[in-house]
PDB file of C-alpha atoms in Angstrom:
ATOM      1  CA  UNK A   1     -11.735  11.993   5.882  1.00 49.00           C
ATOM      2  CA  UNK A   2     -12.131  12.988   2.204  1.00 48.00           C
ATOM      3  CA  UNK A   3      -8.711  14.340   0.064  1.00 52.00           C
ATOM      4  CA  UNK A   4      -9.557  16.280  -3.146  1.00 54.00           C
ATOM      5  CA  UNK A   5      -5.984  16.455  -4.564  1.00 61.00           C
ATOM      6  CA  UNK A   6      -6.021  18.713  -7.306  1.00 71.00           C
ATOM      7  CA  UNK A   7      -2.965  18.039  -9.902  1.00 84.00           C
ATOM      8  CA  UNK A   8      -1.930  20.239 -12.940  1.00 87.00           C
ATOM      9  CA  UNK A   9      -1.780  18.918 -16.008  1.00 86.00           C
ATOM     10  CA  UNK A  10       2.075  17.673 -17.363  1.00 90.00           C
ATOM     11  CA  UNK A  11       3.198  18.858 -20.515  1.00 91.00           C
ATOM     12  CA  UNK A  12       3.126  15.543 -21.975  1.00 94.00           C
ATOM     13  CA  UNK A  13       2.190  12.050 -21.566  1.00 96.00           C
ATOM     14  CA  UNK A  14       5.557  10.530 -19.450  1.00 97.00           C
ATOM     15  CA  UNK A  15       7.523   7.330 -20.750  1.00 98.00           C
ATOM     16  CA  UNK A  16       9.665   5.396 -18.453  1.00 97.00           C
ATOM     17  CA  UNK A  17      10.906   2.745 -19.997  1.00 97.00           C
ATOM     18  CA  UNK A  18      10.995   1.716 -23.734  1.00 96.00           C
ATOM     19  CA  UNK A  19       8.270  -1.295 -24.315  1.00 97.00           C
ATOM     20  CA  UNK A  20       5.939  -1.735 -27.112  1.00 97.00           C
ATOM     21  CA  UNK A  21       4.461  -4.260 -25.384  1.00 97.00           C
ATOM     22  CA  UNK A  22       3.409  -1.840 -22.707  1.00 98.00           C
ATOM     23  CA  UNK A  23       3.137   0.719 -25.249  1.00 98.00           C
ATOM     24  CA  UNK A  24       0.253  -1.067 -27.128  1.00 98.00           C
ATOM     25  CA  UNK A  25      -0.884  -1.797 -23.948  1.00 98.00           C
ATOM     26  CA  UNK A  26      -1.569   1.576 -22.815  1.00 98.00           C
ATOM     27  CA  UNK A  27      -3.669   2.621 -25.966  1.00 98.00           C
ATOM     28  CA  UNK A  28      -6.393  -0.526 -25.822  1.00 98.00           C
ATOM     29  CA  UNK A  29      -6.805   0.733 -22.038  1.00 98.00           C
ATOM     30  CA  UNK A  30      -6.913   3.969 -23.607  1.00 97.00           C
ATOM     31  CA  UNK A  31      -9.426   3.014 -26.016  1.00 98.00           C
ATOM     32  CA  UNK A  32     -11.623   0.319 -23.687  1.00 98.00           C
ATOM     33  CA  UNK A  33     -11.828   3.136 -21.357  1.00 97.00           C
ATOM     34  CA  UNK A  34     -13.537   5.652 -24.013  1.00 97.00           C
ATOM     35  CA  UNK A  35     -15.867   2.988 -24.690  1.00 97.00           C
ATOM     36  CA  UNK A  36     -16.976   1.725 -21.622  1.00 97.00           C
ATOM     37  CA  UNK A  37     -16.580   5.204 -19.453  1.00 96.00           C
ATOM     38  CA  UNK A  38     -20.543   4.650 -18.261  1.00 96.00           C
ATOM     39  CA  UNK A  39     -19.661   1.162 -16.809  1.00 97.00           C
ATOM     40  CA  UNK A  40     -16.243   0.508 -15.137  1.00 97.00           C
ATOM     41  CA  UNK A  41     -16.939  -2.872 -13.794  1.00 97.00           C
ATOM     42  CA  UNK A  42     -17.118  -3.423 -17.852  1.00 98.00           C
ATOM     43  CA  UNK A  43     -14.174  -1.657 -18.792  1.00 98.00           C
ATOM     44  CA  UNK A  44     -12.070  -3.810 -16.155  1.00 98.00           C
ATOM     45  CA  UNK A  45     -13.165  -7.144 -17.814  1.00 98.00           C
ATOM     46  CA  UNK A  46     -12.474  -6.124 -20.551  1.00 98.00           C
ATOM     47  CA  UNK A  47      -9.161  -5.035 -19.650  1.00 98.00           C
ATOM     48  CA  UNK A  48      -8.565  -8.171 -18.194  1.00 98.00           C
ATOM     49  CA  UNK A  49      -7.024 -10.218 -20.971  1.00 98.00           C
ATOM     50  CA  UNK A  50      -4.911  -7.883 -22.361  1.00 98.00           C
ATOM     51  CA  UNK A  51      -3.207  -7.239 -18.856  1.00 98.00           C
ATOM     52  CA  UNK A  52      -2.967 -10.831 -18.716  1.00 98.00           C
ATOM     53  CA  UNK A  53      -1.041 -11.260 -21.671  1.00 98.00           C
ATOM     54  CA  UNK A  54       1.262  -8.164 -20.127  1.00 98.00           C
ATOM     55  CA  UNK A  55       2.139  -9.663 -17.381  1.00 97.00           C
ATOM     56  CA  UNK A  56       2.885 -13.315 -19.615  1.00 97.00           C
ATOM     57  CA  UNK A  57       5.263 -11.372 -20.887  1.00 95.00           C
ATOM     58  CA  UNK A  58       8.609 -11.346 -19.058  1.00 90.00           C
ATOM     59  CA  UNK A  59      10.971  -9.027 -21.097  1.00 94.00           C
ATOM     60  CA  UNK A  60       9.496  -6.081 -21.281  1.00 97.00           C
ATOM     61  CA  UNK A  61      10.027  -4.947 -17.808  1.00 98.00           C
ATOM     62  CA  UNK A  62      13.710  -3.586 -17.053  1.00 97.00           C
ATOM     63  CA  UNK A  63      15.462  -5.198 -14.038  1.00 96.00           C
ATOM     64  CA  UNK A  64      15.714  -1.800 -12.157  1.00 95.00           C
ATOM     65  CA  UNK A  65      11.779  -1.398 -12.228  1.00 97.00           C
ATOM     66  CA  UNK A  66      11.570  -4.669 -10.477  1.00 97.00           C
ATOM     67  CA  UNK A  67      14.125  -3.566  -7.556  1.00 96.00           C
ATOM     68  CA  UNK A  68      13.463  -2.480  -3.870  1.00 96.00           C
ATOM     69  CA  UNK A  69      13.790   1.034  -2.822  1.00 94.00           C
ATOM     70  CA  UNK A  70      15.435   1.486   0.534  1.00 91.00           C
ATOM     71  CA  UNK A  71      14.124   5.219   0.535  1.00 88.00           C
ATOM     72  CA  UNK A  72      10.775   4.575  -0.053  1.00 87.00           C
ATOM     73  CA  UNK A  73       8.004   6.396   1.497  1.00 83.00           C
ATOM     74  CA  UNK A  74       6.214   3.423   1.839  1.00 86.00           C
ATOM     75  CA  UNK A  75       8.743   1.973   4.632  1.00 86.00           C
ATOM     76  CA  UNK A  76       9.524  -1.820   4.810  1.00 90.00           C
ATOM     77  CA  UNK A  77      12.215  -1.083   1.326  1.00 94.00           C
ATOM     78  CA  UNK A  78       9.048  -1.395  -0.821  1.00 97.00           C
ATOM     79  CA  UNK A  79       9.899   0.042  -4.501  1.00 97.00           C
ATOM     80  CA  UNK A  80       7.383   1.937  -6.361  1.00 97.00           C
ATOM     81  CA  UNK A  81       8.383   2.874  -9.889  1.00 98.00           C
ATOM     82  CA  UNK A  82       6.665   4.626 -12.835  1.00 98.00           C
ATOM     83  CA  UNK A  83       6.046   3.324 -15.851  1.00 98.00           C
ATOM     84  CA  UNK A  84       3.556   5.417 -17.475  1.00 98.00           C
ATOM     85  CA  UNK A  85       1.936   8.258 -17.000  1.00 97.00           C
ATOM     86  CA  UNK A  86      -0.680   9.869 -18.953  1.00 97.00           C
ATOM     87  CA  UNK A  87      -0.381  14.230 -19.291  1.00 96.00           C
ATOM     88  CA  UNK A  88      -3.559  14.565 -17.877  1.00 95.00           C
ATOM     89  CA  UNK A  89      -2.922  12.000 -14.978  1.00 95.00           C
ATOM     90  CA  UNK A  90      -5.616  10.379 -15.550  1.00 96.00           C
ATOM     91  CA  UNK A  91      -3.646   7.052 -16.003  1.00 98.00           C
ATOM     92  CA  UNK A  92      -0.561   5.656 -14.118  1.00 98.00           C
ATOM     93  CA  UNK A  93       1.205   2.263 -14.433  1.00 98.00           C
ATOM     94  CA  UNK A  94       3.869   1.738 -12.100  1.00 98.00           C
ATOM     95  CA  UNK A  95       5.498  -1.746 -10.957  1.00 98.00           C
ATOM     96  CA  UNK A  96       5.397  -2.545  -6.767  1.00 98.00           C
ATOM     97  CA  UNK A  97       8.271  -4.060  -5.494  1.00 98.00           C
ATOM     98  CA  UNK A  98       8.001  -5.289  -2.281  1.00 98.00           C
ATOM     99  CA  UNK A  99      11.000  -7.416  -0.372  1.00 97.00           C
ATOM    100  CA  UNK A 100      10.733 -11.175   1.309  1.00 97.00           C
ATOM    101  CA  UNK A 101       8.402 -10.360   4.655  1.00 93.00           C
ATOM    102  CA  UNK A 102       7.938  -6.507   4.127  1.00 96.00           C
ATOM    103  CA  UNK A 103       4.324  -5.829   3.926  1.00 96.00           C
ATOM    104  CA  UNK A 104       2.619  -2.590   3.105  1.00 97.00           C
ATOM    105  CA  UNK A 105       0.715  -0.449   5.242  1.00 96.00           C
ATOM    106  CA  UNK A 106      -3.033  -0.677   4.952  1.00 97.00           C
ATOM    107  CA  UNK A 107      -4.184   1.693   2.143  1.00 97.00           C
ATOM    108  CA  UNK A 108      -6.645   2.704  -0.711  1.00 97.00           C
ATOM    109  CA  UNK A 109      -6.213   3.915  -3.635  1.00 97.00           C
ATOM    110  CA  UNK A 110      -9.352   6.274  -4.758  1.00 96.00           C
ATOM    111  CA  UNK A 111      -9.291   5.100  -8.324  1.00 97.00           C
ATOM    112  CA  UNK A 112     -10.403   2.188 -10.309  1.00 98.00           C
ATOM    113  CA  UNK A 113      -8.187  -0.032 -12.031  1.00 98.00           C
ATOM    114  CA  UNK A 114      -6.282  -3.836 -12.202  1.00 98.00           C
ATOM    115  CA  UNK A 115      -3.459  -4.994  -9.972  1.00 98.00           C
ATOM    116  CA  UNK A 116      -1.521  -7.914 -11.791  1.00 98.00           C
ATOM    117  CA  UNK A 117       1.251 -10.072 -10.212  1.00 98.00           C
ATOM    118  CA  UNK A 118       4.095 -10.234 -12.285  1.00 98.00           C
ATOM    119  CA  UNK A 119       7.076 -12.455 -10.241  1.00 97.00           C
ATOM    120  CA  UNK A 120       6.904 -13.899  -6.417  1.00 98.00           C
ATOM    121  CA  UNK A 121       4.114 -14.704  -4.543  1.00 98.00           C
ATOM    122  CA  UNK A 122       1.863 -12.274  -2.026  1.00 98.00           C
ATOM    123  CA  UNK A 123      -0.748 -12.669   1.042  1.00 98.00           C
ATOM    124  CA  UNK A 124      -3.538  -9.420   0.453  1.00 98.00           C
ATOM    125  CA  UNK A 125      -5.780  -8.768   3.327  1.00 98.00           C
ATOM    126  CA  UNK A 126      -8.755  -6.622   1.787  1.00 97.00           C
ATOM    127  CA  UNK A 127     -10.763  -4.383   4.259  1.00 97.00           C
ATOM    128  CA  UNK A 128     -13.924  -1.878   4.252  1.00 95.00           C
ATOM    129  CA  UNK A 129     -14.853   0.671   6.119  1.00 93.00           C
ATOM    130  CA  UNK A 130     -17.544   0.110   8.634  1.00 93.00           C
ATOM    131  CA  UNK A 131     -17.903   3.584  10.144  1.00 90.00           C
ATOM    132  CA  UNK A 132     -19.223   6.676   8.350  1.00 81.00           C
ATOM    133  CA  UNK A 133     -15.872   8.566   7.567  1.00 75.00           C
ATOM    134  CA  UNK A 134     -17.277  11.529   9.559  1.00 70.00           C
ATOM    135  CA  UNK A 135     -14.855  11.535  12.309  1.00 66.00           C
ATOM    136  CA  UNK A 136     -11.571  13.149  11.410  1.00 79.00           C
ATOM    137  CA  UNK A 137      -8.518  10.598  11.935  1.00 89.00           C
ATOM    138  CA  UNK A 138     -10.587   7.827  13.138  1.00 92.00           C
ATOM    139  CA  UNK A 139     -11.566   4.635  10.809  1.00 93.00           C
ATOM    140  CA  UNK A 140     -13.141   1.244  12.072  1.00 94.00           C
ATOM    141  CA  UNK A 141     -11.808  -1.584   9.461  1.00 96.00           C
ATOM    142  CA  UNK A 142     -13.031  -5.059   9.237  1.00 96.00           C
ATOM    143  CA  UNK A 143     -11.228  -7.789   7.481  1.00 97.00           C
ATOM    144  CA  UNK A 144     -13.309  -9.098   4.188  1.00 96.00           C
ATOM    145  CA  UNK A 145     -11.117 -11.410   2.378  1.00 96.00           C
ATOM    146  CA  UNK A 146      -7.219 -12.936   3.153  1.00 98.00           C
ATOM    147  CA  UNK A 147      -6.301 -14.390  -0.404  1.00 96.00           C
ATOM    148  CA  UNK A 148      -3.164 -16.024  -1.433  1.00 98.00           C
ATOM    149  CA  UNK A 149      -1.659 -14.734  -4.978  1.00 98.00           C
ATOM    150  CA  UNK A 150       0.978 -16.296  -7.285  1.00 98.00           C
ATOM    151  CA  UNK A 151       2.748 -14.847 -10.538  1.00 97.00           C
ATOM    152  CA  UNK A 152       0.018 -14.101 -12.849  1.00 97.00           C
ATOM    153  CA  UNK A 153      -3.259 -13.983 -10.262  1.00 98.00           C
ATOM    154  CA  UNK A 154      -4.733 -10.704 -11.050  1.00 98.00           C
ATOM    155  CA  UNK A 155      -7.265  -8.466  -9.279  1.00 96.00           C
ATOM    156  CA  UNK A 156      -9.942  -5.295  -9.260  1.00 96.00           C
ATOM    157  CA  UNK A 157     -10.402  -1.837  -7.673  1.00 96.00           C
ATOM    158  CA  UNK A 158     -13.086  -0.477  -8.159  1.00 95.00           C
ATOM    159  CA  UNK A 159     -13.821   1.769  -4.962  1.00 94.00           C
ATOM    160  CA  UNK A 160     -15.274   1.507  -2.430  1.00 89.00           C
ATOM    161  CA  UNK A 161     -15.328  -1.813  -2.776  1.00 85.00           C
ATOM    162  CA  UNK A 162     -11.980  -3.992  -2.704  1.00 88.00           C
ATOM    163  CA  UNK A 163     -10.442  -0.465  -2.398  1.00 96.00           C
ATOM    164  CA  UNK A 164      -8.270  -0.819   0.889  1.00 97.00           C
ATOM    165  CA  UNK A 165      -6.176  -3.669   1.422  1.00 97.00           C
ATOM    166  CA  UNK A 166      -2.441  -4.224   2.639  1.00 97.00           C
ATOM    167  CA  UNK A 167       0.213  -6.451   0.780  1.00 97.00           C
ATOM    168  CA  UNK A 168       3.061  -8.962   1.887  1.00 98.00           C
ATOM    169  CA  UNK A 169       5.190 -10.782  -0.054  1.00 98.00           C
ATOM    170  CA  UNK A 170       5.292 -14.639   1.006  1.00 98.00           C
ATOM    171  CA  UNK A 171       7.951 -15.537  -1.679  1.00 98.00           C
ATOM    172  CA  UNK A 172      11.708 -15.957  -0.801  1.00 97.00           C
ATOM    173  CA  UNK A 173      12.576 -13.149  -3.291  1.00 97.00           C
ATOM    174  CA  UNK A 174      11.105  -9.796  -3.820  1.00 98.00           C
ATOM    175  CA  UNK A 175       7.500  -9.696  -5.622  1.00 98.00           C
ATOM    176  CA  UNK A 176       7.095  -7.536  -7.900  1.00 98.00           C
ATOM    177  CA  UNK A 177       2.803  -6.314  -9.292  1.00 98.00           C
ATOM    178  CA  UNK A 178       2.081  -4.306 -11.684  1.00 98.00           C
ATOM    179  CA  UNK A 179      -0.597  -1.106 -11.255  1.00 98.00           C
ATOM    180  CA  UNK A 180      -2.991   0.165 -13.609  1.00 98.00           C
ATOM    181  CA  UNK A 181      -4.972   3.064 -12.096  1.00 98.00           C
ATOM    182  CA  UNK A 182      -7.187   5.850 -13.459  1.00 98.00           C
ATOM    183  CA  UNK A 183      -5.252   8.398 -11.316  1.00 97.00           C
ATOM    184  CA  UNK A 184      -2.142   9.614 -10.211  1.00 97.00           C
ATOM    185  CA  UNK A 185      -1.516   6.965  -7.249  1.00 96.00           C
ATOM    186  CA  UNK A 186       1.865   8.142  -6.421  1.00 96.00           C
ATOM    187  CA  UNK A 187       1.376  11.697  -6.536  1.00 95.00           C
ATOM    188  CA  UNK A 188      -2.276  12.282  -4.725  1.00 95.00           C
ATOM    189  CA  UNK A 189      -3.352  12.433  -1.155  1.00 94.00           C
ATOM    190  CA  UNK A 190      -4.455   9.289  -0.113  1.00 94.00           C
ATOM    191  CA  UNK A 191      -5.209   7.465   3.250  1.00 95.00           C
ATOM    192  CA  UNK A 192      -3.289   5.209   5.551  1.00 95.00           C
ATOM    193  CA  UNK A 193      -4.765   3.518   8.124  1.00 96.00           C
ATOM    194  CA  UNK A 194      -3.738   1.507  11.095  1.00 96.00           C
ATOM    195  CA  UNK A 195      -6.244  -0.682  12.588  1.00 95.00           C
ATOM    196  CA  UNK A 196      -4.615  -1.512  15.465  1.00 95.00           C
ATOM    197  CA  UNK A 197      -5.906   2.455  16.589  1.00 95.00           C
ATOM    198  CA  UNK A 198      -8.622   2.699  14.217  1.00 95.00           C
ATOM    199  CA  UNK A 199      -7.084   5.560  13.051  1.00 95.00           C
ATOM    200  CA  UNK A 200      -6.518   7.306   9.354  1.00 95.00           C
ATOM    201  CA  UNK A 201      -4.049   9.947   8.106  1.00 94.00           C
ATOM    202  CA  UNK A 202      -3.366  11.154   4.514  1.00 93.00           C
ATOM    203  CA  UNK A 203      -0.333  10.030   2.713  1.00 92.00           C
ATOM    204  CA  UNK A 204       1.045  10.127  -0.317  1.00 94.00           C
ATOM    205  CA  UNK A 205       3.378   7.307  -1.081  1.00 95.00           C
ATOM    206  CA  UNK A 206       5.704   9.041  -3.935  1.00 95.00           C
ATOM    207  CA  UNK A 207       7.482   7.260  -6.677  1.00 96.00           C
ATOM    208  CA  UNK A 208      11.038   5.869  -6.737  1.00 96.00           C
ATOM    209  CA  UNK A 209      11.718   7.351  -9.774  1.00 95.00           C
ATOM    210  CA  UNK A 210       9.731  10.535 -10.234  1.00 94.00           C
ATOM    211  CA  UNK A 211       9.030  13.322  -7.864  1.00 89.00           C
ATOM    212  CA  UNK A 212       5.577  14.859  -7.397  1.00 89.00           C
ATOM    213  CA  UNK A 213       6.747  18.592  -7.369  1.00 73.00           C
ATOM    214  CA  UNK A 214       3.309  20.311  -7.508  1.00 56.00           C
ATOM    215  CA  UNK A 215       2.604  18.951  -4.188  1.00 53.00           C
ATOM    216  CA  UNK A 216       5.681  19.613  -2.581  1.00 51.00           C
ATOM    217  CA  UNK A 217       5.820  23.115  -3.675  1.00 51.00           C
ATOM    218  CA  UNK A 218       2.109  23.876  -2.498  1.00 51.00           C
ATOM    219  CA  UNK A 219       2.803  21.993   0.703  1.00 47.00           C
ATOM    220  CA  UNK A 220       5.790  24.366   1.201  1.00 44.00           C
ATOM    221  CA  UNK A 221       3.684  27.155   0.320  1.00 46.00           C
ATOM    222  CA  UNK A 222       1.510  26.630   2.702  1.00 45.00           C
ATOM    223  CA  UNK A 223       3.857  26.241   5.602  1.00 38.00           C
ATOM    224  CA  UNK A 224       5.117  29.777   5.063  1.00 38.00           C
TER     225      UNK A 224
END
């Protein structure tokens, strides 16, 4: 199961909160990007310390980005907010708030980029794919890694690998990670899977602060 979600362009890039920090972040990813386009697994390490210094950085991030969503798409209360977004979508950074115990569903996210924890602690459980992705709405995961992340740890995507994991928080109090992705995450058609059924549906997990009208008006087009 492939999705091909075109998105039009936004009239401008999108501001969510008022950081330079995050500001001055998004133009070296901006400019590593441009420079390294022919090698990602580059322009991730080199992204590295400057996300790490982001997330060092405890001010910049308004409390009501860092709050759980009991409407969320996502189920469990998990918040997912946007920070940035670029006009041409090819950039998002949005915070993940997930409560004490709530754990996401198992998901990918079709687009390379860094995951950063930035308060509480989480368990991930990565997965692959071991079937060919030619039957419709079936998927055979196996487990690859269980790793244990505190404040600070931060990790890849770049797909396939590493590209579809699930998330709980292990920390008394919500955790909150911080998203850097060379797409649209919240807006696009992605895949959930449940591997209890070895199954696979699209989804598309939304924002908590921004709607992804496009899609809901083509979706309602298409019912009619």
């Amino acid at each position: 199961m492939t999705n091909h979600t075109i998105l039009q362009p936004l009239p401008e890039d999108q501001w969510f909160i008022v950081s330079q920090e995050l500001r001055s972040f998004v133009a070296t990813v901006r400019e590593i990007s441009a420079n390294t386009v022919d090698d990602r697994t580059q322009t991730l390490a080199k992204l590295e310390p400057y996300f790490q210094e982001l997330l060092a950085q405890q001010k910049w991030l308004p409390q009501k980005f860092a709050q759980v969503n009991p409407e969320s798409r996502m189920g469990g209360g998990i918040g997912q907010w946007l920070l940035y977004r670029a006009k041409d979508r090819s950039l998002s950074i949005f915070s993940l708030v997930i409560p004490p115990g709530s754990t996401t569903p198992v998901h990918d996210h079709l687009a390379w980029g860094l995951i950063g924890l930035y308060k509480g602690n989480q368990e991930e459980t990565v997965y692959r794919r071991v079937d060919n992705g030619d039957a419709d709405g079936h998927a055979q995961l196996q487990v690859t890694e269980v790793r244990s992340l505190q404040t600070g740890d931060i990790y890849r995507l770049l797909p396939p690998d590493g590209d579809i994991h699930a998330v709980k928080t292990t920390s008394q109090s919500a955790s909150v990670s911080i998203h850097i992705l060379s797409n649209d995450t919240g807006c696009i058609l992605r895949h959930q899977f449940i591997p209890e059924s070895h199954s696979v549906k699209s989804f598309r997990s939304g924002y908590s602060n921004a709607p992804c009208k496009e899609e809901e008006e083509k979706e309602h087009a298409q019912v009619r």
